[in-house]
């Protein structure tokens, strides 16, 4: 049972007739995992066999979890045992089991160069533990080197088998460090208890001596705690690499993030999805793992900054989806084939005319009588992502299953909240004439301050504006993007005529400039002065519902490349030094007295 433990520490005391300590023994176990330059994925399984449930006489010391064969795969376990016996009048005997050869030399060198106090039973181990710190330090930095080497090769095809292997070892390293800290901390408390109940802590004048051993333990604990933090950072780094977030989902507004949350098939714990003290929403949609971020502020630059941070934190992101609400152009298209956009409809970026799906319409040069001459273009939707959009489009808007997804979203909410994603209905869809401006402040609802005689209902706009409940139309075309809020119907119509834009928003151009992206917008107003917050939640939901369906048309990442077989790592052999004898826990040999008053041996 004890040979299968990650670590422990204990002690026992024998008192003489005067109730003073005559004999003091303590024992401990420390485990360290060391990885080498090349790692091979684990392909063997060693079952756990319980010794303490065996019948009398059936206990076997050969039943252990790990073996030296692991070194062939690029890692090795150091499972070290220590036993010390201290007497008030005699030498200290220290037995070290299964200590690696390099540590044997370190320990021998330390005892040759330092005086060891005989008055404290823990003095010898405070020196031995320095050698243990070197092993733990090597263990942590070996994992860090594997991660850094991988990060330097990010441009290559992702080897997820290797990443999982590094992560597995990183978890073991953190575990052994945590157990080592508890064991060493326990030993320090045992040491303090011994000093408090014996005269070893006071000089001949009755004054307390300086506790050199305790100070050494205190420093070693601080050192180990620093290694724990480094190991946790290693695990966070490799988790960012190994978590297969291949889709980055950008939400300009928090309300859009909440809608995105509701379309996830599975949501991951927040503490698993973080980078540089920023937390993201992570989850699964179909075969894709999606990481969702929300902008701190609106605008093109903020969208670009968020995309950059998400790509840096989750380098496996292949595509971005920018999903949210926007203002739509009510009428577009040529005569005889005009289309009507109503509130709640969805617009998807798609190339039209001279633009690739998104245009920054306020980018250019001012000329003549204060007219902006448009110059410059943003990147278009990449070919493979555009193919997914076209394949989904070919199925027809009726097969987008937006209504079904909306129903599922509402089922995830309680009774008080599920109605926030209901379709407000045609009666709340008010399209004002182009020349009629909003009559109140931006805080005033049009119903209270604007003349309804200047509005057109959906029925007034013809059959093209008719919608069944929860069945919005999906429109494809250029999305006009700018840092300026579009609230002029006259300007809206001009940009639509000149550039074929059918939707207005304030983020897409910032992302499209650098990253492969498709933009999905739910229409919550008509890009005029009559803004309508009553449609925002529903429009965010319809956009998220369409985006979920679109992801089903994007192939999942193939992550099946296996790691190369590592060269066989050398197996370290136990060796005897000139002054100290180290041994294996399955031997039964007692060493002699070494170095005057300290004994080392093997059992």
Coordinates of N, CA and C in Angstrom, one line a residue, residues 231-393:
X231 N 4.5 25.2 -12.3 CA 3.8 24.0 -12.9 C 2.4 24.3 -13.3
X232 N 1.7 25.1 -12.5 CA 0.3 25.5 -12.8 C 0.3 26.3 -14.1
X233 N 1.3 27.2 -14.2 CA 1.4 28.0 -15.4 C 1.7 27.1 -16.6
X234 N 2.5 26.1 -16.4 CA 2.7 25.1 -17.5 C 1.4 24.5 -18.0
X235 N 0.7 24.0 -17.0 CA -0.6 23.3 -17.3 C -1.6 24.2 -18.0
X236 N -1.6 25.5 -17.6 CA -2.5 26.5 -18.3 C -2.0 26.7 -19.7
X237 N -0.7 26.8 -19.9 CA -0.2 27.0 -21.3 C -0.5 25.8 -22.2
X238 N -0.3 24.6 -21.7 CA -0.6 23.4 -22.5 C -2.1 23.2 -22.7
X239 N -2.9 23.6 -21.7 CA -4.3 23.5 -21.9 C -4.8 24.4 -23.0
X240 N -4.2 25.6 -23.1 CA -4.6 26.5 -24.2 C -4.2 25.9 -25.6
X241 N -3.1 25.1 -25.6 CA -2.8 24.5 -26.9 C -3.6 23.3 -27.2
X242 N -4.0 22.5 -26.1 CA -4.6 21.2 -26.3 C -6.1 21.3 -26.5
X243 N -6.7 22.4 -25.9 CA -8.1 22.6 -26.0 C -8.4 22.9 -27.5
X244 N -9.2 22.1 -28.1 CA -9.4 22.2 -29.6 C -10.4 23.3 -30.0
X245 N -10.1 24.5 -29.5 CA -11.0 25.6 -29.9 C -10.6 26.0 -31.3
X246 N -11.3 25.6 -32.3 CA -11.0 25.9 -33.7 C -12.0 27.0 -34.2
X247 N -13.0 27.4 -33.5 CA -13.9 28.5 -33.9 C -13.8 29.6 -32.8
X248 N -13.5 30.8 -33.3 CA -13.6 32.0 -32.4 C -14.9 32.7 -32.7
X249 N -15.7 32.9 -31.7 CA -17.0 33.6 -31.8 C -17.0 34.9 -31.1
X250 N -17.1 36.0 -31.9 CA -17.0 37.3 -31.3 C -18.3 38.0 -31.1
X251 N -18.6 38.5 -29.9 CA -19.8 39.2 -29.6 C -19.5 40.6 -29.2
X252 N -20.0 41.6 -30.0 CA -19.7 43.0 -29.6 C -20.3 43.4 -28.3
X253 N -21.5 42.8 -28.0 CA -22.3 43.2 -26.8 C -22.5 42.0 -25.8
X254 N -22.6 42.3 -24.5 CA -22.9 41.2 -23.6 C -24.2 40.5 -23.9
X255 N -25.2 41.2 -24.4 CA -26.5 40.5 -24.6 C -26.4 39.5 -25.8
X256 N -25.4 39.7 -26.7 CA -25.1 38.8 -27.7 C -24.4 37.6 -27.2
X257 N -23.6 37.8 -26.2 CA -22.9 36.6 -25.6 C -23.9 35.7 -24.9
X258 N -24.9 36.3 -24.2 CA -25.9 35.5 -23.6 C -26.7 34.6 -24.6
X259 N -27.0 35.2 -25.7 CA -27.6 34.4 -26.8 C -26.7 33.3 -27.3
X260 N -25.4 33.6 -27.4 CA -24.5 32.6 -27.9 C -24.4 31.4 -26.9
X261 N -24.4 31.8 -25.6 CA -24.4 30.7 -24.5 C -25.5 29.7 -24.7
X262 N -26.7 30.2 -25.1 CA -27.8 29.4 -25.1 C -27.8 28.4 -26.3
X263 N -27.0 28.6 -27.3 CA -26.9 27.7 -28.5 C -25.8 26.7 -28.3
X264 N -25.1 26.7 -27.2 CA -24.0 25.7 -27.0 C -24.7 24.4 -26.7
X265 N -24.1 23.3 -27.2 CA -24.6 22.0 -26.9 C -23.9 21.6 -25.6
X266 N -22.8 22.1 -25.2 CA -22.1 21.8 -24.0 C -21.3 23.1 -23.6
X267 N -21.4 23.5 -22.3 CA -20.6 24.6 -21.9 C -19.5 24.2 -20.9
X268 N -18.3 24.7 -21.1 CA -17.1 24.3 -20.3 C -17.0 25.2 -19.1
X269 N -16.4 24.7 -18.0 CA -16.2 25.6 -16.9 C -15.3 26.8 -17.2
X270 N -15.7 27.9 -16.6 CA -15.0 29.2 -17.0 C -13.5 29.1 -16.7
X271 N -13.1 28.5 -15.6 CA -11.7 28.5 -15.3 C -10.8 27.7 -16.2
X272 N -11.4 26.9 -17.1 CA -10.7 26.2 -18.1 C -10.5 27.0 -19.4
X273 N -11.1 28.2 -19.5 CA -11.1 29.0 -20.7 C -10.6 30.4 -20.4
X274 N -9.4 30.5 -20.2 CA -8.8 31.8 -19.8 C -7.5 32.0 -20.4
X275 N -7.1 33.3 -20.6 CA -5.8 33.6 -21.2 C -5.5 35.0 -20.7
X276 N -4.3 35.2 -20.1 CA -3.8 36.5 -19.6 C -4.9 37.2 -18.7
X277 N -5.4 36.4 -17.8 CA -6.3 37.0 -16.8 C -7.7 37.4 -17.4
X278 N -7.9 37.0 -18.6 CA -9.2 37.2 -19.3 C -10.0 35.9 -19.4
X279 N -11.2 35.9 -19.0 CA -12.0 34.7 -19.1 C -12.9 34.7 -20.3
X280 N -13.1 33.6 -21.0 CA -13.9 33.5 -22.1 C -15.0 32.4 -21.9
X281 N -16.0 32.4 -22.8 CA -17.0 31.4 -22.7 C -16.6 30.3 -23.7
X282 N -16.5 29.1 -23.2 CA -16.1 28.0 -24.1 C -17.1 26.9 -24.1
X283 N -17.2 26.2 -25.2 CA -18.2 25.1 -25.3 C -18.1 24.4 -26.6
X284 N -19.1 23.5 -26.8 CA -19.1 22.7 -28.0 C -20.4 22.9 -28.7
X285 N -20.3 23.1 -30.0 CA -21.5 23.1 -30.9 C -21.3 22.1 -32.0
X286 N -22.0 21.0 -31.9 CA -21.8 19.9 -32.8 C -20.4 19.3 -32.6
X287 N -19.6 19.2 -33.7 CA -18.3 18.7 -33.7 C -17.2 19.7 -33.3
X288 N -17.7 21.0 -33.2 CA -16.7 22.1 -33.0 C -16.6 22.5 -31.6
X289 N -15.4 22.8 -31.1 CA -15.2 23.5 -29.8 C -15.1 25.0 -30.1
X290 N -15.9 25.7 -29.5 CA -16.0 27.2 -29.8 C -15.7 28.0 -28.5
X291 N -14.9 29.0 -28.7 CA -14.5 29.9 -27.7 C -15.2 31.3 -28.0
X292 N -15.9 31.8 -27.1 CA -16.7 33.0 -27.3 C -16.2 34.2 -26.4
X293 N -15.9 35.3 -27.1 CA -15.4 36.5 -26.4 C -16.3 37.7 -26.7
X294 N -16.4 38.6 -25.7 CA -17.2 39.8 -25.8 C -16.3 41.0 -25.7
X295 N -16.6 42.0 -26.6 CA -15.7 43.2 -26.6 C -15.9 44.0 -25.4
X296 N -14.8 44.7 -25.0 CA -14.9 45.7 -23.9 C -15.7 46.9 -24.3
X297 N -15.5 47.3 -25.5 CA -16.2 48.5 -26.0 C -16.6 48.2 -27.5
X298 N -17.5 49.0 -28.0 CA -17.9 48.8 -29.4 C -16.8 49.5 -30.3
X299 N -16.8 49.2 -31.6 CA -15.9 49.8 -32.5 C -15.0 48.8 -33.2
X300 N -14.5 49.3 -34.4 CA -13.6 48.4 -35.2 C -12.4 48.0 -34.5
X301 N -11.7 48.9 -33.9 CA -10.4 48.6 -33.2 C -10.6 47.6 -32.1
X302 N -11.7 47.8 -31.3 CA -12.0 46.9 -30.2 C -12.2 45.4 -30.7
X303 N -12.9 45.3 -31.8 CA -13.1 44.0 -32.4 C -11.8 43.4 -32.9
X304 N -11.0 44.2 -33.5 CA -9.7 43.7 -33.9 C -8.8 43.3 -32.7
X305 N -8.8 44.0 -31.6 CA -8.1 43.7 -30.4 C -8.5 42.4 -29.8
X306 N -9.9 42.2 -29.8 CA -10.4 41.0 -29.2 C -10.0 39.8 -30.1
X307 N -10.1 39.9 -31.4 CA -9.7 38.8 -32.3 C -8.2 38.4 -32.1
X308 N -7.4 39.5 -32.0 CA -6.0 39.2 -31.8 C -5.7 38.5 -30.5
X309 N -6.4 38.9 -29.4 CA -6.2 38.3 -28.1 C -6.7 36.8 -28.1
X310 N -7.8 36.6 -28.8 CA -8.3 35.2 -28.8 C -7.4 34.3 -29.6
X311 N -6.9 34.8 -30.7 CA -6.0 34.0 -31.5 C -4.7 33.7 -30.8
X312 N -4.2 34.7 -30.0 CA -3.0 34.5 -29.2 C -3.2 33.5 -28.1
X313 N -4.4 33.6 -27.5 CA -4.7 32.7 -26.4 C -5.1 31.3 -26.8
X314 N -5.7 31.2 -28.0 CA -6.2 29.9 -28.5 C -5.7 29.8 -29.9
X315 N -4.5 29.4 -30.1 CA -3.9 29.4 -31.5 C -4.5 28.5 -32.5
X316 N -5.3 27.5 -32.0 CA -5.9 26.6 -33.0 C -7.1 27.1 -33.6
X317 N -7.5 28.4 -33.3 CA -8.7 28.9 -34.0 C -8.4 29.0 -35.5
X318 N -9.3 28.4 -36.2 CA -9.2 28.5 -37.7 C -10.1 29.5 -38.3
X319 N -11.3 29.7 -37.8 CA -12.2 30.7 -38.3 C -12.8 31.5 -37.2
X320 N -13.2 32.7 -37.5 CA -14.0 33.6 -36.6 C -15.4 33.7 -37.1
X321 N -16.3 33.7 -36.2 CA -17.7 34.1 -36.5 C -18.0 35.4 -35.7
X322 N -18.4 36.5 -36.4 CA -18.8 37.7 -35.6 C -20.3 37.7 -35.7
X323 N -20.9 37.5 -34.5 CA -22.4 37.3 -34.4 C -23.0 38.3 -33.5
X324 N -24.0 39.0 -34.0 CA -24.7 40.0 -33.1 C -25.8 40.7 -33.8
X325 N -26.1 41.9 -33.4 CA -27.3 42.6 -33.9 C -26.8 43.8 -34.8
X326 N -27.6 44.3 -35.6 CA -27.3 45.4 -36.5 C -28.5 46.0 -37.1
X327 N -28.3 47.1 -37.8 CA -29.4 47.8 -38.5 C -29.5 47.3 -39.9
X328 N -30.7 47.1 -40.4 CA -30.9 46.6 -41.8 C -31.4 47.6 -42.7
X329 N -31.2 47.4 -44.0 CA -31.8 48.2 -45.1 C -33.1 47.6 -45.4
X330 N -34.2 48.4 -45.3 CA -35.6 47.8 -45.5 C -35.8 47.2 -46.9
X331 N -35.3 47.9 -47.9 CA -35.5 47.5 -49.3 C -34.2 47.4 -50.0
X332 N -33.9 46.4 -50.7 CA -32.7 46.3 -51.5 C -33.0 45.4 -52.7
X333 N -32.1 45.4 -53.7 CA -32.2 44.6 -54.8 C -32.8 45.3 -56.0
X334 N -32.6 44.7 -57.2 CA -33.1 45.3 -58.5 C -34.6 45.3 -58.6
X335 N -35.1 46.2 -59.4 CA -36.5 46.3 -59.7 C -37.0 44.9 -60.2
X336 N -38.1 44.5 -59.7 CA -38.7 43.2 -60.1 C -38.2 42.0 -59.3
X337 N -37.1 42.3 -58.5 CA -36.5 41.2 -57.7 C -36.1 41.8 -56.3
X338 N -36.8 42.8 -55.9 CA -36.4 43.5 -54.6 C -36.7 42.6 -53.4
X339 N -36.0 42.8 -52.4 CA -36.2 42.0 -51.2 C -36.5 43.0 -50.0
X340 N -37.2 42.5 -49.1 CA -37.6 43.2 -47.9 C -36.9 42.6 -46.7
X341 N -36.2 43.5 -45.9 CA -35.7 43.1 -44.6 C -36.6 43.6 -43.5
X342 N -37.0 42.7 -42.6 CA -37.8 43.1 -41.5 C -37.1 42.8 -40.2
X343 N -37.5 43.3 -39.1 CA -36.9 43.1 -37.8 C -36.9 41.7 -37.4
X344 N -35.8 41.2 -37.0 CA -35.7 39.8 -36.6 C -35.0 38.9 -37.7
X345 N -35.0 39.5 -39.0 CA -34.3 38.8 -40.1 C -32.8 38.7 -39.8
X346 N -32.1 37.8 -40.5 CA -30.7 37.6 -40.4 C -29.9 38.0 -41.7
X347 N -28.8 38.7 -41.5 CA -28.0 39.1 -42.7 C -26.6 38.4 -42.5
X348 N -26.1 37.8 -43.6 CA -24.8 37.1 -43.6 C -23.9 37.7 -44.6
X349 N -22.7 38.0 -44.2 CA -21.7 38.6 -45.2 C -21.5 37.7 -46.4
X350 N -21.6 38.3 -47.5 CA -21.5 37.5 -48.8 C -21.1 38.5 -49.9
X351 N -20.1 38.1 -50.7 CA -19.6 39.1 -51.7 C -20.7 39.6 -52.7
X352 N -20.7 40.9 -53.0 CA -21.6 41.5 -53.9 C -20.8 42.6 -54.6
X353 N -20.9 42.7 -55.9 CA -20.3 43.8 -56.6 C -18.8 43.8 -56.4
X354 N -18.3 45.0 -56.0 CA -16.9 45.2 -55.8 C -16.4 44.8 -54.4
X355 N -17.3 44.3 -53.6 CA -16.9 44.1 -52.2 C -17.0 42.6 -51.9
X356 N -16.2 42.2 -50.9 CA -16.1 40.8 -50.5 C -17.0 40.3 -49.4
X357 N -18.0 41.2 -49.1 CA -19.0 40.8 -48.0 C -19.0 41.8 -46.9
X358 N -17.9 42.5 -46.7 CA -17.8 43.6 -45.7 C -17.1 44.7 -46.3
X359 N -17.6 46.0 -46.1 CA -16.9 47.2 -46.5 C -16.9 48.2 -45.4
X360 N -15.7 48.9 -45.3 CA -15.6 50.0 -44.3 C -16.0 51.3 -45.1
X361 N -17.2 51.7 -45.0 CA -17.7 52.8 -45.9 C -17.2 54.2 -45.5
X362 N -16.6 54.3 -44.4 CA -16.0 55.6 -44.0 C -14.5 55.7 -44.2
X363 N -14.0 54.8 -45.0 CA -12.6 54.8 -45.3 C -12.3 55.3 -46.7
X364 N -11.6 56.4 -46.8 CA -11.3 57.0 -48.1 C -10.7 58.4 -47.9
X365 N -11.0 59.3 -48.9 CA -10.4 60.6 -48.9 C -11.6 61.6 -49.1
X366 N -11.5 62.7 -48.3 CA -12.5 63.8 -48.5 C -12.1 64.6 -49.7
X367 N -13.0 64.8 -50.7 CA -12.7 65.6 -51.9 C -13.9 66.6 -52.2
X368 N -13.5 67.6 -53.0 CA -14.5 68.5 -53.5 C -15.3 69.2 -52.4
X369 N -16.7 69.1 -52.6 CA -17.6 69.7 -51.7 C -17.9 68.8 -50.5
X370 N -16.9 68.4 -49.8 CA -17.1 67.6 -48.6 C -17.6 66.2 -48.8
X371 N -17.2 65.6 -50.0 CA -17.7 64.3 -50.3 C -16.6 63.3 -50.0
X372 N -16.9 62.2 -49.4 CA -15.9 61.1 -49.1 C -15.8 60.2 -50.3
X373 N -14.6 60.2 -50.9 CA -14.3 59.3 -52.0 C -13.8 57.9 -51.4
X374 N -14.6 56.9 -51.5 CA -14.3 55.6 -50.9 C -13.0 55.0 -51.5
X375 N -12.1 54.6 -50.7 CA -10.9 54.0 -51.1 C -10.6 52.8 -50.2
X376 N -10.1 51.7 -50.7 CA -9.7 50.6 -49.9 C -10.8 49.6 -49.7
X377 N -10.4 48.4 -49.5 CA -11.3 47.2 -49.4 C -10.9 46.3 -48.3
X378 N -11.8 45.7 -47.6 CA -11.4 44.7 -46.6 C -11.3 43.3 -47.3
X379 N -10.7 42.4 -46.6 CA -10.6 41.0 -47.2 C -12.0 40.4 -47.2
X380 N -12.2 39.5 -48.2 CA -13.5 38.8 -48.3 C -13.5 37.6 -47.4
X381 N -14.7 36.9 -47.4 CA -14.8 35.7 -46.7 C -13.9 34.6 -47.4
X382 N -13.1 33.9 -46.7 CA -12.2 32.9 -47.4 C -13.0 31.8 -48.1
X383 N -12.4 31.2 -49.1 CA -13.1 30.3 -49.9 C -13.7 29.1 -49.2
X384 N -13.0 28.5 -48.3 CA -13.6 27.3 -47.7 C -14.7 27.7 -46.7
X385 N -14.6 28.9 -46.1 CA -15.7 29.3 -45.2 C -16.9 29.8 -46.1
X386 N -16.6 30.4 -47.2 CA -17.7 30.8 -48.1 C -18.4 29.6 -48.7
X387 N -17.7 28.5 -48.9 CA -18.3 27.3 -49.4 C -19.3 26.8 -48.4
X388 N -19.0 26.9 -47.1 CA -19.9 26.5 -46.1 C -21.2 27.3 -46.1
X389 N -21.0 28.7 -46.2 CA -22.1 29.6 -46.3 C -23.0 29.2 -47.5
X390 N -22.4 29.0 -48.6 CA -23.2 28.7 -49.8 C -23.9 27.4 -49.7
X391 N -23.2 26.4 -49.1 CA -23.9 25.1 -48.9 C -25.1 25.2 -48.0
X392 N -25.0 26.0 -47.0 CA -26.1 26.2 -46.1 C -27.2 27.0 -46.8
X393 N -26.8 28.0 -47.6 CA -27.7 28.8 -48.3 C -28.5 28.0 -49.3

